[in-house]
Structure formats: structure tokens, C-alpha cells
mmCIF file of C-alpha atoms in Angstrom:
data_model
loop_
_atom_site.group_PDB
_atom_site.id
_atom_site.type_symbol
_atom_site.label_atom_id
_atom_site.label_comp_id
_atom_site.label_asym_id
_atom_site.label_seq_id
_atom_site.Cartn_x
_atom_site.Cartn_y
_atom_site.Cartn_z
ATOM 1 C CA GLU A 1 98.436 -21.488 -41.839
ATOM 2 C CA VAL A 2 96.030 -20.056 -39.432
ATOM 3 C CA GLN A 3 93.590 -17.677 -40.849
ATOM 4 C CA LEU A 4 90.765 -15.908 -39.444
ATOM 5 C CA VAL A 5 88.591 -13.857 -42.284
ATOM 6 C CA GLU A 6 85.851 -11.445 -41.111
ATOM 7 C CA SER A 7 83.255 -10.328 -43.435
ATOM 8 C CA GLY A 8 79.630 -8.693 -43.287
ATOM 9 C CA GLY A 9 80.698 -5.239 -42.173
ATOM 10 C CA GLY A 10 79.116 -2.181 -43.933
ATOM 11 C CA LEU A 11 76.801 0.818 -43.412
ATOM 12 C CA VAL A 12 73.755 0.428 -41.463
ATOM 13 C CA LYS A 13 71.109 3.019 -40.179
ATOM 14 C CA PRO A 14 70.540 3.255 -36.390
ATOM 15 C CA GLY A 15 68.158 0.627 -35.167
ATOM 16 C CA GLY A 16 69.093 -1.494 -37.886
ATOM 17 C CA SER A 17 70.718 -5.068 -37.781
ATOM 18 C CA LEU A 18 73.890 -6.660 -39.213
ATOM 19 C CA ARG A 19 75.426 -10.028 -38.933
ATOM 20 C CA LEU A 20 79.119 -10.590 -38.851
ATOM 21 C CA SER A 21 80.832 -13.882 -40.130
ATOM 22 C CA CYS A 22 84.300 -14.994 -39.244
ATOM 23 C CA ALA A 23 85.597 -17.873 -41.452
ATOM 24 C CA VAL A 24 88.266 -20.055 -39.899
ATOM 25 C CA SER A 25 91.298 -22.294 -41.102
ATOM 26 C CA GLY A 26 94.239 -23.794 -40.003
ATOM 27 C CA PHE A 27 93.208 -25.078 -36.731
ATOM 28 C CA THR A 28 90.487 -26.992 -35.069
ATOM 29 C CA PHE A 29 87.789 -24.587 -34.944
ATOM 30 C CA SER A 30 85.517 -26.830 -32.891
ATOM 31 C CA ASN A 31 87.955 -26.854 -29.956
ATOM 32 C CA ALA A 32 88.497 -23.157 -29.895
ATOM 33 C CA LEU A 33 87.194 -20.514 -27.504
ATOM 34 C CA MET A 34 86.363 -17.676 -29.921
ATOM 35 C CA THR A 35 86.103 -13.768 -29.207
ATOM 36 C CA TRP A 36 84.821 -10.722 -30.799
ATOM 37 C CA VAL A 37 86.713 -7.428 -30.037
ATOM 38 C CA ARG A 38 85.857 -4.117 -31.646
ATOM 39 C CA GLN A 39 87.562 -0.741 -31.873
ATOM 40 C CA ALA A 40 86.072 2.529 -32.782
ATOM 41 C CA PRO A 41 87.852 4.962 -34.971
ATOM 42 C CA GLY A 42 90.980 6.280 -33.248
ATOM 43 C CA LYS A 43 90.143 4.678 -30.150
ATOM 44 C CA GLY A 44 91.264 1.701 -28.249
ATOM 45 C CA LEU A 45 90.315 -1.846 -28.229
ATOM 46 C CA GLU A 46 87.164 -3.130 -26.672
ATOM 47 C CA TRP A 47 86.052 -6.805 -25.763
ATOM 48 C CA VAL A 48 82.525 -7.599 -27.127
ATOM 49 C CA GLY A 49 82.041 -11.158 -25.951
ATOM 50 C CA ARG A 50 82.850 -14.712 -26.474
ATOM 51 C CA ILE A 51 81.562 -18.376 -27.116
ATOM 52 C CA LYS A 52 83.174 -21.322 -25.652
ATOM 53 C CA SER A 53 83.716 -24.569 -27.491
ATOM 54 C CA LYS A 54 80.777 -27.008 -27.471
ATOM 55 C CA THR A 55 82.875 -29.508 -25.462
ATOM 56 C CA ASN A 56 83.033 -26.778 -22.703
ATOM 57 C CA GLY A 57 79.343 -25.855 -22.918
ATOM 58 C CA GLY A 58 79.331 -23.715 -25.882
ATOM 59 C CA THR A 59 78.131 -20.737 -23.370
ATOM 60 C CA THR A 60 78.450 -17.041 -24.352
ATOM 61 C CA ASP A 61 79.595 -13.735 -22.095
ATOM 62 C CA TYR A 62 79.088 -10.495 -23.363
ATOM 63 C CA ALA A 63 80.385 -6.887 -22.334
ATOM 64 C CA ALA A 64 77.837 -4.626 -20.756
ATOM 65 C CA PRO A 65 77.349 -2.145 -23.583
ATOM 66 C CA VAL A 66 76.126 -4.949 -25.906
ATOM 67 C CA LYS A 67 74.432 -7.443 -23.874
ATOM 68 C CA GLY A 68 70.945 -8.037 -24.985
ATOM 69 C CA ARG A 69 71.594 -6.526 -28.386
ATOM 70 C CA PHE A 70 74.372 -8.745 -29.739
ATOM 71 C CA THR A 71 74.569 -12.530 -29.985
ATOM 72 C CA ILE A 72 77.433 -14.832 -30.777
ATOM 73 C CA SER A 73 76.991 -18.229 -32.214
ATOM 74 C CA ARG A 74 79.183 -20.780 -33.999
ATOM 75 C CA ASP A 75 78.531 -23.440 -36.726
ATOM 76 C CA ASP A 76 81.500 -25.926 -36.139
ATOM 77 C CA SER A 77 80.450 -27.645 -39.384
ATOM 78 C CA LYS A 78 81.384 -24.655 -41.494
ATOM 79 C CA ASN A 79 84.206 -23.332 -39.334
ATOM 80 C CA THR A 80 82.300 -19.956 -38.885
ATOM 81 C CA LEU A 81 81.961 -17.705 -36.095
ATOM 82 C CA TYR A 82 78.940 -15.305 -36.116
ATOM 83 C CA LEU A 83 78.078 -11.911 -34.355
ATOM 84 C CA GLN A 84 74.423 -10.873 -34.876
ATOM 85 C CA MET A 85 74.081 -7.238 -33.932
ATOM 86 C CA ASN A 86 70.719 -5.730 -33.386
ATOM 87 C CA SER A 87 69.411 -2.248 -32.333
ATOM 88 C CA LEU A 88 72.655 -0.842 -33.647
ATOM 89 C CA LYS A 89 73.675 2.556 -32.202
ATOM 90 C CA SER A 90 75.978 5.381 -33.419
ATOM 91 C CA GLU A 91 78.470 4.195 -30.840
ATOM 92 C CA ASP A 92 78.616 0.754 -32.189
ATOM 93 C CA THR A 93 80.650 2.241 -35.323
ATOM 94 C CA ALA A 94 83.922 0.229 -35.292
ATOM 95 C CA VAL A 95 86.235 -2.253 -36.932
ATOM 96 C CA TYR A 96 85.096 -5.648 -35.428
ATOM 97 C CA TYR A 97 87.751 -8.198 -35.174
ATOM 98 C CA CYS A 98 87.330 -12.212 -34.495
ATOM 99 C CA ALA A 99 89.966 -13.947 -32.568
ATOM 100 C CA THR A 100 90.781 -16.842 -30.402
ATOM 101 C CA GLY A 101 91.156 -16.566 -26.731
ATOM 102 C CA MET A 102 92.771 -13.735 -24.926
ATOM 103 C CA ARG A 103 95.328 -15.954 -23.451
ATOM 104 C CA SER A 104 97.981 -18.298 -25.040
ATOM 105 C CA ASP A 105 97.680 -19.386 -29.003
ATOM 106 C CA ASN A 106 96.012 -16.120 -29.380
ATOM 107 C CA THR A 107 95.344 -14.967 -33.109
ATOM 108 C CA TRP A 108 93.223 -12.270 -34.870
ATOM 109 C CA GLY A 109 91.497 -11.564 -37.981
ATOM 110 C CA GLN A 110 92.071 -8.477 -40.042
ATOM 111 C CA GLY A 111 88.690 -6.905 -39.076
ATOM 112 C CA THR A 112 85.711 -5.737 -40.821
ATOM 113 C CA LEU A 113 84.268 -2.112 -40.625
ATOM 114 C CA VAL A 114 80.825 -1.363 -39.444
ATOM 115 C CA THR A 115 79.433 2.071 -39.564
ATOM 116 C CA VAL A 116 76.146 3.005 -37.978
ATOM 117 C CA SER A 117 74.804 6.404 -39.448
ATOM 118 C CA SER A 118 71.733 7.570 -40.952
ATOM 119 C CA GLN B 1 83.156 -2.938 -15.729
ATOM 120 C CA SER B 2 85.260 0.297 -16.181
ATOM 121 C CA ALA B 3 88.346 -0.036 -18.684
ATOM 122 C CA LEU B 4 91.709 -0.429 -16.916
ATOM 123 C CA THR B 5 93.844 2.596 -16.724
ATOM 124 C CA GLN B 6 96.877 2.998 -18.642
ATOM 125 C CA PRO B 7 98.951 5.945 -19.355
ATOM 126 C CA ALA B 8 98.231 7.703 -22.708
ATOM 127 C CA SER B 9 101.772 7.664 -23.816
ATOM 128 C CA VAL B 10 105.355 6.936 -22.865
ATOM 129 C CA SER B 11 108.625 7.407 -24.819
ATOM 130 C CA GLY B 12 112.049 6.209 -24.604
ATOM 131 C CA SER B 13 115.489 6.416 -26.788
ATOM 132 C CA PRO B 14 116.700 3.289 -28.612
ATOM 133 C CA GLY B 15 118.403 0.850 -26.326
ATOM 134 C CA GLN B 16 116.688 2.314 -23.071
ATOM 135 C CA SER B 17 113.848 0.311 -21.127
ATOM 136 C CA ILE B 18 110.474 1.547 -20.587
ATOM 137 C CA THR B 19 107.515 0.235 -18.388
ATOM 138 C CA ILE B 20 103.959 0.411 -19.233
ATOM 139 C CA SER B 21 101.401 0.172 -16.230
ATOM 140 C CA CYS B 22 97.855 -1.080 -16.231
ATOM 141 C CA THR B 23 95.980 -0.520 -13.061
ATOM 142 C CA GLY B 24 92.535 -1.954 -12.226
ATOM 143 C CA THR B 25 90.776 -3.317 -9.043
ATOM 144 C CA SER B 26 90.279 -6.446 -6.983
ATOM 145 C CA ASN B 27 87.519 -7.396 -9.517
ATOM 146 C CA ASP B 28 90.038 -7.937 -12.317
ATOM 147 C CA ILE B 29 93.856 -7.624 -12.128
ATOM 148 C CA GLY B 30 93.876 -8.042 -8.479
ATOM 149 C CA GLY B 31 91.765 -11.194 -8.442
ATOM 150 C CA TYR B 32 93.245 -13.196 -11.310
ATOM 151 C CA ASN B 33 96.483 -13.884 -13.210
ATOM 152 C CA TYR B 34 94.810 -13.406 -16.407
ATOM 153 C CA VAL B 35 96.341 -10.525 -17.775
ATOM 154 C CA SER B 36 97.668 -10.139 -21.359
ATOM 155 C CA TRP B 37 99.568 -7.415 -23.428
ATOM 156 C CA PHE B 38 98.748 -6.769 -27.152
ATOM 157 C CA GLN B 39 100.974 -4.607 -29.337
ATOM 158 C CA GLN B 40 99.194 -2.931 -32.402
ATOM 159 C CA HIS B 41 100.749 -1.026 -35.194
ATOM 160 C CA PRO B 42 98.659 1.421 -37.153
ATOM 161 C CA GLY B 43 96.048 -0.244 -39.372
ATOM 162 C CA LYS B 44 97.062 -3.619 -38.355
ATOM 163 C CA ALA B 45 95.534 -6.212 -36.047
ATOM 164 C CA PRO B 46 96.894 -6.478 -32.409
ATOM 165 C CA LYS B 47 99.534 -9.039 -31.578
ATOM 166 C CA LEU B 48 99.566 -11.015 -28.357
ATOM 167 C CA MET B 49 102.876 -10.156 -26.367
ATOM 168 C CA ILE B 50 102.413 -11.494 -22.962
ATOM 169 C CA TYR B 51 99.819 -13.550 -21.587
ATOM 170 C CA ASP B 52 99.044 -14.827 -17.760
ATOM 171 C CA VAL B 53 100.585 -11.787 -16.544
ATOM 172 C CA SER B 54 104.161 -12.924 -17.579
ATOM 173 C CA ASN B 55 104.341 -15.649 -20.251
ATOM 174 C CA ARG B 56 105.779 -14.890 -23.722
ATOM 175 C CA PRO B 57 104.218 -16.786 -26.562
ATOM 176 C CA SER B 58 106.762 -18.225 -28.994
ATOM 177 C CA GLY B 59 108.352 -15.850 -31.491
ATOM 178 C CA VAL B 60 108.051 -12.804 -29.230
ATOM 179 C CA SER B 61 111.556 -11.235 -28.233
ATOM 180 C CA ASP B 62 112.641 -11.819 -24.672
ATOM 181 C CA ARG B 63 112.857 -8.101 -24.593
ATOM 182 C CA PHE B 64 109.379 -7.946 -23.455
ATOM 183 C CA SER B 65 108.350 -9.031 -19.984
ATOM 184 C CA GLY B 66 105.443 -8.738 -17.547
ATOM 185 C CA SER B 67 104.701 -8.641 -14.025
ATOM 186 C CA LYS B 68 101.949 -7.813 -11.447
ATOM 187 C CA SER B 69 101.806 -6.364 -7.917
ATOM 188 C CA GLY B 70 98.348 -5.968 -6.385
ATOM 189 C CA TYR B 71 95.975 -4.386 -8.694
ATOM 190 C CA THR B 72 98.774 -3.191 -11.098
ATOM 191 C CA ALA B 73 100.076 -5.103 -14.169
ATOM 192 C CA SER B 74 103.158 -3.934 -15.810
ATOM 193 C CA LEU B 75 104.886 -4.560 -19.352
ATOM 194 C CA THR B 76 108.652 -3.777 -19.584
ATOM 195 C CA ILE B 77 110.327 -3.444 -22.805
ATOM 196 C CA SER B 78 114.047 -3.442 -22.732
ATOM 197 C CA GLY B 79 116.616 -2.520 -25.309
ATOM 198 C CA LEU B 80 114.019 -0.325 -26.904
ATOM 199 C CA GLN B 81 114.020 -0.583 -30.844
ATOM 200 C CA ALA B 82 112.392 1.461 -33.525
ATOM 201 C CA GLU B 83 109.999 -1.235 -34.509
ATOM 202 C CA ASP B 84 108.508 -1.337 -30.852
ATOM 203 C CA GLU B 85 106.832 2.114 -31.552
ATOM 204 C CA ALA B 86 103.195 0.970 -31.447
ATOM 205 C CA ASP B 87 100.022 1.102 -29.221
ATOM 206 C CA TYR B 88 99.990 -1.334 -26.296
ATOM 207 C CA PHE B 89 96.907 -2.550 -24.611
ATOM 208 C CA CYS B 90 96.505 -4.623 -21.469
ATOM 209 C CA ILE B 91 93.454 -6.891 -20.960
ATOM 210 C CA SER B 92 92.250 -8.697 -17.838
ATOM 211 C CA PHE B 93 89.768 -11.401 -17.003
ATOM 212 C CA THR B 94 86.970 -10.029 -14.559
ATOM 213 C CA SER B 95 84.665 -11.321 -11.842
ATOM 214 C CA SER B 96 82.069 -10.835 -14.426
ATOM 215 C CA VAL B 97 83.194 -13.525 -16.540
ATOM 216 C CA THR B 98 84.159 -10.906 -19.086
ATOM 217 C CA TRP B 99 87.415 -9.416 -20.182
ATOM 218 C CA VAL B 100 88.115 -5.841 -20.192
ATOM 219 C CA PHE B 101 90.974 -3.906 -21.744
ATOM 220 C CA GLY B 102 92.779 -0.787 -20.810
ATOM 221 C CA GLY B 103 92.698 2.461 -22.683
ATOM 222 C CA GLY B 104 95.977 1.653 -24.401
ATOM 223 C CA THR B 105 99.446 3.306 -24.308
ATOM 224 C CA LYS B 106 101.203 5.036 -27.173
ATOM 225 C CA LEU B 107 104.782 4.198 -27.179
ATOM 226 C CA THR B 108 107.218 6.591 -29.180
ATOM 227 C CA VAL B 109 110.637 5.602 -29.566
ATOM 228 C CA LEU B 110 112.593 8.914 -29.779
#
């Protein structure tokens, strides 16, 4: 069974940092393109960024609102995806989902809530 | 990259068909056949319903179909059922090598 389980969410002050993790099982993680998507309370979905498999270069791409503040990485030996979030702002408050690619064979975790507030 | 434009809400009666539009630009929908549609029920993770404009993943009902013309992609749901009531989001690949979502459409089954 394919499973993606996010962890690491919580309450953080503006300007602070947080690292989210996404533990994956049920498919070959090292071959997978992985994505982070967020959803502010009561709002729509927002694509955050993605990381390709190492076979495809392992490159990352980010949405403009998070570029330079967020970093996506992966540890294929641990089947785990990461999202390092720095210089957090109140507008980063959201449920953060990890997912595979946005095309076929798409699957999502259940999300982890990040609240940025003083 | 601005969000794609979707109607805030649509509604229909059981058995009817509805269409949700998703409008972008030449830098996203108009330039690529990489448009997907997601269904999201309250408190749940999104579920892929259509990918690459018109392809259905296995397990998705054939009542769901997708199309594209110019800068606008569309999701059509035929034979509307109560369980189709949900939020629907489109997403497109962009020329910036990123992806951009639409604002979402709330479907109400009357």
C-alpha cells in the first residue's frame, strides 16, 4: 500500500524556521518526483515546489512566494522527503501536503499543519 | 505566476451534467497539455481525477472528463451524484518550470 506521512508541523514565531518530513512507503521513492503543496485555512491549494529524482538530476523548482526561503531535499536511503522552511511569515500558515507528481500515479499524504504566529 | 481562474461555485441537480472552467494564459494552459484536475472533500487530501488534459487515472469514474481549448481547460461531470459535491481544483505546468493551481470551485449538488 502506498503511504505518505508528513510530520514536523506546529506553531512557530514569525521569522522562525521549521523542517517538515514526509516518510514514504509502498513505491520506489528514489525514482519518484516529489512535490510539496500547501493550503491556507479555508483557502485553495498552492503549489510550493518539487524535487526530481536523482536519476533525473535531483533538481528543485519553487513557487515565487517561497523561493529563497524554502528548500526541498530528499534522503533516498530513508525514503524521506524534506521541506526546510526559513524566515517564516504569517502567510505561510497552512496545511502542508507532500505528494508525488501532479500527473499520473499521483498520491498525497494527509498533511501537517504549520501555524506562524507570535 | 498568477493563479488560474475558476468560477467560485457551480451547482447542478442529480443526473445533470456540469462543466467547470479553468482559464490561464499562453504561459501555462495555452502552452502545455499538462493540466490536471483534483477533487477535495472537506478535511481530506485532494484526489487526482484527470491528468494531461483528458486522461483518467484508473479507478476514476468515466463520468469525469477533461478537455482544453486555447487558454481554457474544462472538467465535465456527467450524471451528477451526491458524492460529487466537493471542491475542484485545476493545475497547469508553466513556462517558469513550476505548476500553478486555480482558485478552486465549490460544486453543490442540489
